[in-house]
mmCIF file with all atom_site columns, C-alpha atoms in Angstrom:
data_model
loop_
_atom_site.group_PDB
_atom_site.id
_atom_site.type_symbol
_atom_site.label_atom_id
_atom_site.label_alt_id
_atom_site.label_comp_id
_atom_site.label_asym_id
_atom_site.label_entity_id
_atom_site.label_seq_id
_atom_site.pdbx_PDB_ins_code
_atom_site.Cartn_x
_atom_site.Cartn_y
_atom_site.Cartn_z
_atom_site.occupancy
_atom_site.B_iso_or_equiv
_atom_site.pdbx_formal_charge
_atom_site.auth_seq_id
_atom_site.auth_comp_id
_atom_site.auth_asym_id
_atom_site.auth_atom_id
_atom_site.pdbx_PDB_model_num
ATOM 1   C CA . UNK A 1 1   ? 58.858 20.276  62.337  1.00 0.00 ? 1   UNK A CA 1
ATOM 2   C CA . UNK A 1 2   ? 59.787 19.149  65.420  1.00 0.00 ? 2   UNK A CA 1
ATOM 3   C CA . UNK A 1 3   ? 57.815 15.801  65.704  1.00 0.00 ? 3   UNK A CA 1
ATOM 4   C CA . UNK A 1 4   ? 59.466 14.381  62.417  1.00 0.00 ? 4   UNK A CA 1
ATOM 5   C CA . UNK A 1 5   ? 63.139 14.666  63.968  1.00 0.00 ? 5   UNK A CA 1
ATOM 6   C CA . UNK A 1 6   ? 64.855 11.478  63.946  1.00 0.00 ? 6   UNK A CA 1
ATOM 7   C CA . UNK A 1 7   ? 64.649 9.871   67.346  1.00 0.00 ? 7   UNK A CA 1
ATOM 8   C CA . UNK A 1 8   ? 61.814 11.741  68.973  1.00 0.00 ? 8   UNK A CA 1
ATOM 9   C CA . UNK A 1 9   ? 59.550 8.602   69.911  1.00 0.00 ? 9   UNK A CA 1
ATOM 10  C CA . UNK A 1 10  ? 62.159 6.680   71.715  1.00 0.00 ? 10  UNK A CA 1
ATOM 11  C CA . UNK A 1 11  ? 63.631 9.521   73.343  1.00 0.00 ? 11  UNK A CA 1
ATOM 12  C CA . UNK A 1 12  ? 60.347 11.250  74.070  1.00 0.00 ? 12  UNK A CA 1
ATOM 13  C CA . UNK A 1 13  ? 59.046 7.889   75.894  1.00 0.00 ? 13  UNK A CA 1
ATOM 14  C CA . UNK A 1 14  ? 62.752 7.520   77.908  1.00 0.00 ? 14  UNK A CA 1
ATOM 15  C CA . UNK A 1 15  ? 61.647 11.163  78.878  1.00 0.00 ? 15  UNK A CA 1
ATOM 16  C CA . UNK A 1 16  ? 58.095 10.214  80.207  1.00 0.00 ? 16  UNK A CA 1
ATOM 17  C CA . UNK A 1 17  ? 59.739 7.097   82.239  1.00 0.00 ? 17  UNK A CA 1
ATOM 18  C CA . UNK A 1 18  ? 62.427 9.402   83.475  1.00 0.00 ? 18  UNK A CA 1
ATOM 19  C CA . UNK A 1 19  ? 59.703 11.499  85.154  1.00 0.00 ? 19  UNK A CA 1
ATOM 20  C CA . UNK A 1 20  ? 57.786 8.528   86.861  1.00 0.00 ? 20  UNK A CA 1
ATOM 21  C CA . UNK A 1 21  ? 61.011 7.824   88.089  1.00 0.00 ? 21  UNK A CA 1
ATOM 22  C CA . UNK A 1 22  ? 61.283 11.105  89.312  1.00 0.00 ? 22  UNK A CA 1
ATOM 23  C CA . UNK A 1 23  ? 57.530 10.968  90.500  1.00 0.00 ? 23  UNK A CA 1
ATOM 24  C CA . UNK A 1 24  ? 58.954 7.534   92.696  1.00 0.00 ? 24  UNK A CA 1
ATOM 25  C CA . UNK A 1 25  ? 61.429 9.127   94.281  1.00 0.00 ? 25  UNK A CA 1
ATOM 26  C CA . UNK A 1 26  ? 59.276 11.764  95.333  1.00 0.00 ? 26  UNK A CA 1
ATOM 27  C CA . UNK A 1 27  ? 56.842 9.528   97.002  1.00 0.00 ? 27  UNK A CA 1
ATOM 28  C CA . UNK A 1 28  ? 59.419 7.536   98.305  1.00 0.00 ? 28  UNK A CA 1
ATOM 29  C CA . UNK A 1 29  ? 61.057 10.452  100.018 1.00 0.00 ? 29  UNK A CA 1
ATOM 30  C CA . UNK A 1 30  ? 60.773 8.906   103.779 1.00 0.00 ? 30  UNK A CA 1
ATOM 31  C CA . UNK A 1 31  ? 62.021 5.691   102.800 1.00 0.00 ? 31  UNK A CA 1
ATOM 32  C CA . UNK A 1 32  ? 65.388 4.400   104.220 1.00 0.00 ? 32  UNK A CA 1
ATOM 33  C CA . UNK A 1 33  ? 68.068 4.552   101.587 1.00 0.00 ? 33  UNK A CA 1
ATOM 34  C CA . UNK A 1 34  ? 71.822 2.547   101.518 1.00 0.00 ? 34  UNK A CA 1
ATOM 35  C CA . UNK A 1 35  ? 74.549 4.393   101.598 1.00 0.00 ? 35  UNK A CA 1
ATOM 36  C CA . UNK A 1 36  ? 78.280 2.867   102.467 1.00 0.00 ? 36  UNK A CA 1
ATOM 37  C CA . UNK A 1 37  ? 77.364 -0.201  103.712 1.00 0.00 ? 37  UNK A CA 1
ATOM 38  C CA . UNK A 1 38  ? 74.075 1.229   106.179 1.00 0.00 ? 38  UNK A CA 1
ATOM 39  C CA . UNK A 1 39  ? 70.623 1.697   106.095 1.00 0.00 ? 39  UNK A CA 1
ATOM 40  C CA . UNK A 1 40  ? 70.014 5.790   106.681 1.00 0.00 ? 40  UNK A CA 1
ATOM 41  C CA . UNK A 1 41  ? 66.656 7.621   106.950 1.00 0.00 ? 41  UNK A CA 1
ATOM 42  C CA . UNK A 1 42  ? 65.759 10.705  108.215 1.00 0.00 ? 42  UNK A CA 1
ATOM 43  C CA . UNK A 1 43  ? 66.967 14.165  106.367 1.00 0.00 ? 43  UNK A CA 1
ATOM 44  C CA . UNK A 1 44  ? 70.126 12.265  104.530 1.00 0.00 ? 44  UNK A CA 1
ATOM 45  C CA . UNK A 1 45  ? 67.470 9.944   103.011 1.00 0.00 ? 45  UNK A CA 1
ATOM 46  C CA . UNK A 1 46  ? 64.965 12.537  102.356 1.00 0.00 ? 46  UNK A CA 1
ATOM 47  C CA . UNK A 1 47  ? 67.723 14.563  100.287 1.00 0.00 ? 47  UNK A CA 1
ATOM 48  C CA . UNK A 1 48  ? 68.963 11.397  98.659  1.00 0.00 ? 48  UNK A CA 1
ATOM 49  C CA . UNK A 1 49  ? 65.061 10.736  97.119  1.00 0.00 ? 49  UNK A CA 1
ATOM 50  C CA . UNK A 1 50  ? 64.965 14.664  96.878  1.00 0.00 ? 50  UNK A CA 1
ATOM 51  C CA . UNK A 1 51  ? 68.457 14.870  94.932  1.00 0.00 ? 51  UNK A CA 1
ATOM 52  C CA . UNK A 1 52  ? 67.391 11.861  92.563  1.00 0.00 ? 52  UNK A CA 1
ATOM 53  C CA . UNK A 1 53  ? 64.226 12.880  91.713  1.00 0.00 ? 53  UNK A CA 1
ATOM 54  C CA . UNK A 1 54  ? 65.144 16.351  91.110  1.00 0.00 ? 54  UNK A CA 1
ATOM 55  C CA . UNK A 1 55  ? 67.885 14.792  88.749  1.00 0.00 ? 55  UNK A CA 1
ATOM 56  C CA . UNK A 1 56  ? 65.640 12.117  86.885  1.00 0.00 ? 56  UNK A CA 1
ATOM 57  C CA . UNK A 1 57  ? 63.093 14.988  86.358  1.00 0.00 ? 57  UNK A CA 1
ATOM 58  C CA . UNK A 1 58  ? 65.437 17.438  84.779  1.00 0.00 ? 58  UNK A CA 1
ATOM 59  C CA . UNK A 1 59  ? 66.653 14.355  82.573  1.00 0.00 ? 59  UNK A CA 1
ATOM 60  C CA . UNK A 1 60  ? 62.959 13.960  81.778  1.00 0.00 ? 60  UNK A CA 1
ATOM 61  C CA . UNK A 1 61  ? 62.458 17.409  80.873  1.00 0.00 ? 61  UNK A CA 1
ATOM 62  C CA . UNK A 1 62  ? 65.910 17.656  79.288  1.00 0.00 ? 62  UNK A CA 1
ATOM 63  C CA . UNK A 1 63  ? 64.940 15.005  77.035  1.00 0.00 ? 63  UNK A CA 1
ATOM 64  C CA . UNK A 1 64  ? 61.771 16.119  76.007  1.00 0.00 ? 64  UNK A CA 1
ATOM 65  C CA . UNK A 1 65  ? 62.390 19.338  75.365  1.00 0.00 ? 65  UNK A CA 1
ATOM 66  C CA . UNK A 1 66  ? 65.285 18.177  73.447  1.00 0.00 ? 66  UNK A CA 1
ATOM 67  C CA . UNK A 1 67  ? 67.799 21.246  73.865  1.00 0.00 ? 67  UNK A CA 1
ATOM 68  C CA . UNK A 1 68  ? 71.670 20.983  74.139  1.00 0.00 ? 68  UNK A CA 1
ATOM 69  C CA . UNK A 1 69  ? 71.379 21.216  77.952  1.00 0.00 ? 69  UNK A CA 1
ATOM 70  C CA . UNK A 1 70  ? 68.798 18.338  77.826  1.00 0.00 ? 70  UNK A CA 1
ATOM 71  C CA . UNK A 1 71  ? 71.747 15.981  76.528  1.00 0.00 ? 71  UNK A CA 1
ATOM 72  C CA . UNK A 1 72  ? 74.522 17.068  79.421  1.00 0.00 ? 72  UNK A CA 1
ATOM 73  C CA . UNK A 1 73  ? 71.893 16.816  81.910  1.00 0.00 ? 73  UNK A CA 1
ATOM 74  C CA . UNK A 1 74  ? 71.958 13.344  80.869  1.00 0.00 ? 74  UNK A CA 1
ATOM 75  C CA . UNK A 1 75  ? 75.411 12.988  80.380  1.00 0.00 ? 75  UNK A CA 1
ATOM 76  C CA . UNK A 1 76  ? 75.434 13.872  84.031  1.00 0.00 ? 76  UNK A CA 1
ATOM 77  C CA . UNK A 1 77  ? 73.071 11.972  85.731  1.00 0.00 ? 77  UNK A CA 1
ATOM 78  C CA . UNK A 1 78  ? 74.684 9.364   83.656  1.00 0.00 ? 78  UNK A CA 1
ATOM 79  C CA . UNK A 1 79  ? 77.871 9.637   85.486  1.00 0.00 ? 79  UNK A CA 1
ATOM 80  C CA . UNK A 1 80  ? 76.660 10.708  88.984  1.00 0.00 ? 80  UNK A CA 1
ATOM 81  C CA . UNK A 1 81  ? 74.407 6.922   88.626  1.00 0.00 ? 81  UNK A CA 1
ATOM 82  C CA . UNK A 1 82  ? 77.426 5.163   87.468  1.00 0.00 ? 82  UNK A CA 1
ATOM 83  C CA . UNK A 1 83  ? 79.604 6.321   90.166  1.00 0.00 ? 83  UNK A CA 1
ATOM 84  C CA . UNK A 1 84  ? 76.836 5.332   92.679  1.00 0.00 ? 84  UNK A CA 1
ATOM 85  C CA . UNK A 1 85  ? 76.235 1.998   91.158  1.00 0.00 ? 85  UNK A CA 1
ATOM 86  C CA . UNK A 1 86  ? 80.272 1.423   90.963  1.00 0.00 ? 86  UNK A CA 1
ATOM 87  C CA . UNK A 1 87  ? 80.435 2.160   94.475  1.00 0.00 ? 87  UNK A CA 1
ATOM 88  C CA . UNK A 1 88  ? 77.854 -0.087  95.688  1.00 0.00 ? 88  UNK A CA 1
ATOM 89  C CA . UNK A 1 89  ? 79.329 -2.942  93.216  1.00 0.00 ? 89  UNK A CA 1
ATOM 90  C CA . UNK A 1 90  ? 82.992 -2.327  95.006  1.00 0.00 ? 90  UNK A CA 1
ATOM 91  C CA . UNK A 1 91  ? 81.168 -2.646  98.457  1.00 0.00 ? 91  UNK A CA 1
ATOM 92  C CA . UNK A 1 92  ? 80.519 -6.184  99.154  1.00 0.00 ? 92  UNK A CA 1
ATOM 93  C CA . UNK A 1 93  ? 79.311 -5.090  103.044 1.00 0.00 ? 93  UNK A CA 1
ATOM 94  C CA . UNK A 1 94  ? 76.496 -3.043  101.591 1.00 0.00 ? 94  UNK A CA 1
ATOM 95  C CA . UNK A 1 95  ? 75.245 -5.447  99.202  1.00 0.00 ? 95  UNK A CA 1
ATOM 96  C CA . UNK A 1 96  ? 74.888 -7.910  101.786 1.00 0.00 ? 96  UNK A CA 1
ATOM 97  C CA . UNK A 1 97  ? 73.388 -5.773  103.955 1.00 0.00 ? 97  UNK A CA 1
ATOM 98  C CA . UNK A 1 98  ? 70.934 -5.240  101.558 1.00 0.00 ? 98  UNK A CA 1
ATOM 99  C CA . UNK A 1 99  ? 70.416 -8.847  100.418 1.00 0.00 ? 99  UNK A CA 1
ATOM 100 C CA . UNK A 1 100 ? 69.849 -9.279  104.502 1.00 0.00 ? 100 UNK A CA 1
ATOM 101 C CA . UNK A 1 101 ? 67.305 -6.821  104.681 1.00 0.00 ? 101 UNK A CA 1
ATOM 102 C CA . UNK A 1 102 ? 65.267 -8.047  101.895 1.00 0.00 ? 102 UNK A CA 1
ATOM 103 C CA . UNK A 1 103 ? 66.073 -11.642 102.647 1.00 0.00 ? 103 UNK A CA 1
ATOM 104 C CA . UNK A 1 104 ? 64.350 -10.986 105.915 1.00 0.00 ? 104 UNK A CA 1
ATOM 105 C CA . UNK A 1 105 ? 61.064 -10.367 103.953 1.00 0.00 ? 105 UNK A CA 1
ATOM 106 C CA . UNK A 1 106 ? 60.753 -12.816 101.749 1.00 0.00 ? 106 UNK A CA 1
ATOM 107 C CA . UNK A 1 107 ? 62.045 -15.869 103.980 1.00 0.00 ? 107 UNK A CA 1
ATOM 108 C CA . UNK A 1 108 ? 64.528 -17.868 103.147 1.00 0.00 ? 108 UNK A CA 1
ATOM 109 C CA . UNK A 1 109 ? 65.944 -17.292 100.093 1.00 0.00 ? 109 UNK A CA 1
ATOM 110 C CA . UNK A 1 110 ? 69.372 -17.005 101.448 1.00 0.00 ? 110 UNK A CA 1
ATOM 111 C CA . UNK A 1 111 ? 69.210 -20.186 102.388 1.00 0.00 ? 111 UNK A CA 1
ATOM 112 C CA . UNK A 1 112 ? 67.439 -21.467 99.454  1.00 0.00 ? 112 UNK A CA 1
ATOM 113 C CA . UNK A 1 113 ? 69.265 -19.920 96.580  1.00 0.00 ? 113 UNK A CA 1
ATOM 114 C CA . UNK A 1 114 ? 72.972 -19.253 98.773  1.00 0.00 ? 114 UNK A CA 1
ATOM 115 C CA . UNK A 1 115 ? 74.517 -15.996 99.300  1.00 0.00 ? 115 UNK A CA 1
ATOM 116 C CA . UNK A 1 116 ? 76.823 -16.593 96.692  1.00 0.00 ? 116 UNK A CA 1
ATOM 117 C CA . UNK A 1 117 ? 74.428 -17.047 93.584  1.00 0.00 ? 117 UNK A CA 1
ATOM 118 C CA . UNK A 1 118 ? 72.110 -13.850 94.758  1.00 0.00 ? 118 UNK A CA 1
ATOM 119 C CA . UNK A 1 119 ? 75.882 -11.415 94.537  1.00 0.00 ? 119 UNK A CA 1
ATOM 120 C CA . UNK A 1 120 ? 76.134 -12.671 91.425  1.00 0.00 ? 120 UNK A CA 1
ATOM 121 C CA . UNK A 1 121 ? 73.127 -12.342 90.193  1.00 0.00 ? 121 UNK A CA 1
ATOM 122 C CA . UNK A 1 122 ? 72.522 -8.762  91.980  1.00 0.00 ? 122 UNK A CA 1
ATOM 123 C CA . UNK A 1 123 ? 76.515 -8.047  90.258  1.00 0.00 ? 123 UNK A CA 1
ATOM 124 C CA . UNK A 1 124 ? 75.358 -8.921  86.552  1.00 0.00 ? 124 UNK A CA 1
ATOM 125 C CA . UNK A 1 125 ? 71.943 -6.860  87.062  1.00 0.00 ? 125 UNK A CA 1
ATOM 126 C CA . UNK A 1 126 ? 73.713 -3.654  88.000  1.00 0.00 ? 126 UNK A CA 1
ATOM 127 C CA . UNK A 1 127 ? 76.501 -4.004  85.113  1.00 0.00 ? 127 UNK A CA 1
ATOM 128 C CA . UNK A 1 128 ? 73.396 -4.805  82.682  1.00 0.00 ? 128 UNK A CA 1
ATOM 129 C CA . UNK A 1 129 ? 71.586 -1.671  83.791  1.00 0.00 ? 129 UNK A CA 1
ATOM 130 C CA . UNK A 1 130 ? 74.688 0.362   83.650  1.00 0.00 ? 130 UNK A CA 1
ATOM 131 C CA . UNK A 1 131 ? 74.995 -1.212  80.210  1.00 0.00 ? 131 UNK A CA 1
ATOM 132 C CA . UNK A 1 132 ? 71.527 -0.441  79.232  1.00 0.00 ? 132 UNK A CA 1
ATOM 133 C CA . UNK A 1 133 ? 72.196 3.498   80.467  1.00 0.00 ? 133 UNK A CA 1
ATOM 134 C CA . UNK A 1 134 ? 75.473 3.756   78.310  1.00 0.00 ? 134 UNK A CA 1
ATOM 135 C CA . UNK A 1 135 ? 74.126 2.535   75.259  1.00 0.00 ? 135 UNK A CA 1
ATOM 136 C CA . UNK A 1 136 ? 71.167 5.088   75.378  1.00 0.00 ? 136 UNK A CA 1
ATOM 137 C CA . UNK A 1 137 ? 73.990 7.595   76.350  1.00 0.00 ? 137 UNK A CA 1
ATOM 138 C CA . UNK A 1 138 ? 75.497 6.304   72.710  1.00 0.00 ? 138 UNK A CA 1
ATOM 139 C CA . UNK A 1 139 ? 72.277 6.200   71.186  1.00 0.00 ? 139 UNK A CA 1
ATOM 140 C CA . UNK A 1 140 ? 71.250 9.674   72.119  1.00 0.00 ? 140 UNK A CA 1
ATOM 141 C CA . UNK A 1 141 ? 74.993 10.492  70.824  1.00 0.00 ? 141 UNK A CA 1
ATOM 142 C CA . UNK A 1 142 ? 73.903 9.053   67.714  1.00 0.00 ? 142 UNK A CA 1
ATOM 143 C CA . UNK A 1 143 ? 70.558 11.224  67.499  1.00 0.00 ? 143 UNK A CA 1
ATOM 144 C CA . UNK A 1 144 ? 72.479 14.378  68.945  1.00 0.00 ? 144 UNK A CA 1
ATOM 145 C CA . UNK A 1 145 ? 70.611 16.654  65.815  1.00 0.00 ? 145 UNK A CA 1
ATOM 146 C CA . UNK A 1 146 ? 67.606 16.034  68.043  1.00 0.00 ? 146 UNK A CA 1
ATOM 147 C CA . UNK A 1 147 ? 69.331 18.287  70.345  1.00 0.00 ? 147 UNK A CA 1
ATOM 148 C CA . UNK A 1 148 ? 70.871 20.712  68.035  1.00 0.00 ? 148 UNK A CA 1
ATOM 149 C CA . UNK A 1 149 ? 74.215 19.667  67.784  1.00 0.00 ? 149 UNK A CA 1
ATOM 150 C CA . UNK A 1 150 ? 75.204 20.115  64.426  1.00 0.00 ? 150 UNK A CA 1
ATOM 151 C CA . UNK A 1 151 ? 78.011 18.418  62.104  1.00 0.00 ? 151 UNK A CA 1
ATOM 152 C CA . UNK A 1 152 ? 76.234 15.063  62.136  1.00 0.00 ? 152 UNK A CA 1
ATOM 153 C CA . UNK A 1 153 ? 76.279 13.352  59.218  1.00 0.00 ? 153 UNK A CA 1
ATOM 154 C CA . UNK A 1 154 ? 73.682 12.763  56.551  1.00 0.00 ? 154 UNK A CA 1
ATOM 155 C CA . UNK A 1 155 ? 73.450 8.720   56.739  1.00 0.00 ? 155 UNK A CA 1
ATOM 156 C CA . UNK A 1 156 ? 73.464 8.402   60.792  1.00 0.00 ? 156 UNK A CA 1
ATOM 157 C CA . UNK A 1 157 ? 70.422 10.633  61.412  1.00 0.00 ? 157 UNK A CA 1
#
């Protein structure tokens, strides 16, 4: 049936997350968002949350329900995070606009830590996440019969 596929555990609790996330958007839907180097609110940040949770729920769902379109939804949000993420990597104004911002509410750990060391380490934790998004990418690749896809063979399931 469809509990004993191969795969449905791990990618039926990715699904659950993907809706908090969803659910976190949601509430966060006034909240100021970055986007090329500035802090915007308002409507653009209101359709950012909207547009991400919209995406991470339909991900969730997609996953869950485990049809073919469940697997290019994720394929797509995927990409469309990567880009983001990419971007923000290539734009060293925004990050330190951002490292500003929160610096400014937890003291000084600018100062304590130097700018330097926190782009790093913000760098590596972005490329680790995107890392951690492309191997579930492979990994649902791998359990793609939990989808539907066919052609997979016997040994990988």
């Amino acid at each position: 049936g469809e509990g004993k596929r191969k795969g449905t555990f791990t990618i039926r609790t990715a699904a659950v997350f993907f809706i908090l996330s969803a659910a976190l958007e949601l509430i966060s839907i006034t909240s100021d968002v970055s986007i090329a180097g500035r802090f915007v609110g308002g409507l653009i940040a209101s359709f950012y949350h909207l547009f991400y949770g919209t995406l991470f729920f339909g991900m969730g769902i997609g996953l869950w329900r485990g049809r073919k379109w469940g697997l290019k939804v994720m394929l797509l949000g995927t990409i469309l995070y990567t880009i983001e993420k990419v971007a923000y990597l290539l734009n060293k104004e925004a990050q330190l606009l951002e490292i500003e911002r929160v610096s400014s509410q937890f003291g000084d750990l600018v100062d304590l830590v130097g700018i330097e060391t926190i782009l790093q380490m913000t760098n590596l934790t972005f490329l680790l996440i995107l890392g951690c998004w492309w191997g579930f990418m492979g990994y649902l690749y791998v359990r793609r019969a939990y989808f539907g896809y066919r052609g997979q063979p016997e040994g990988n399931q």
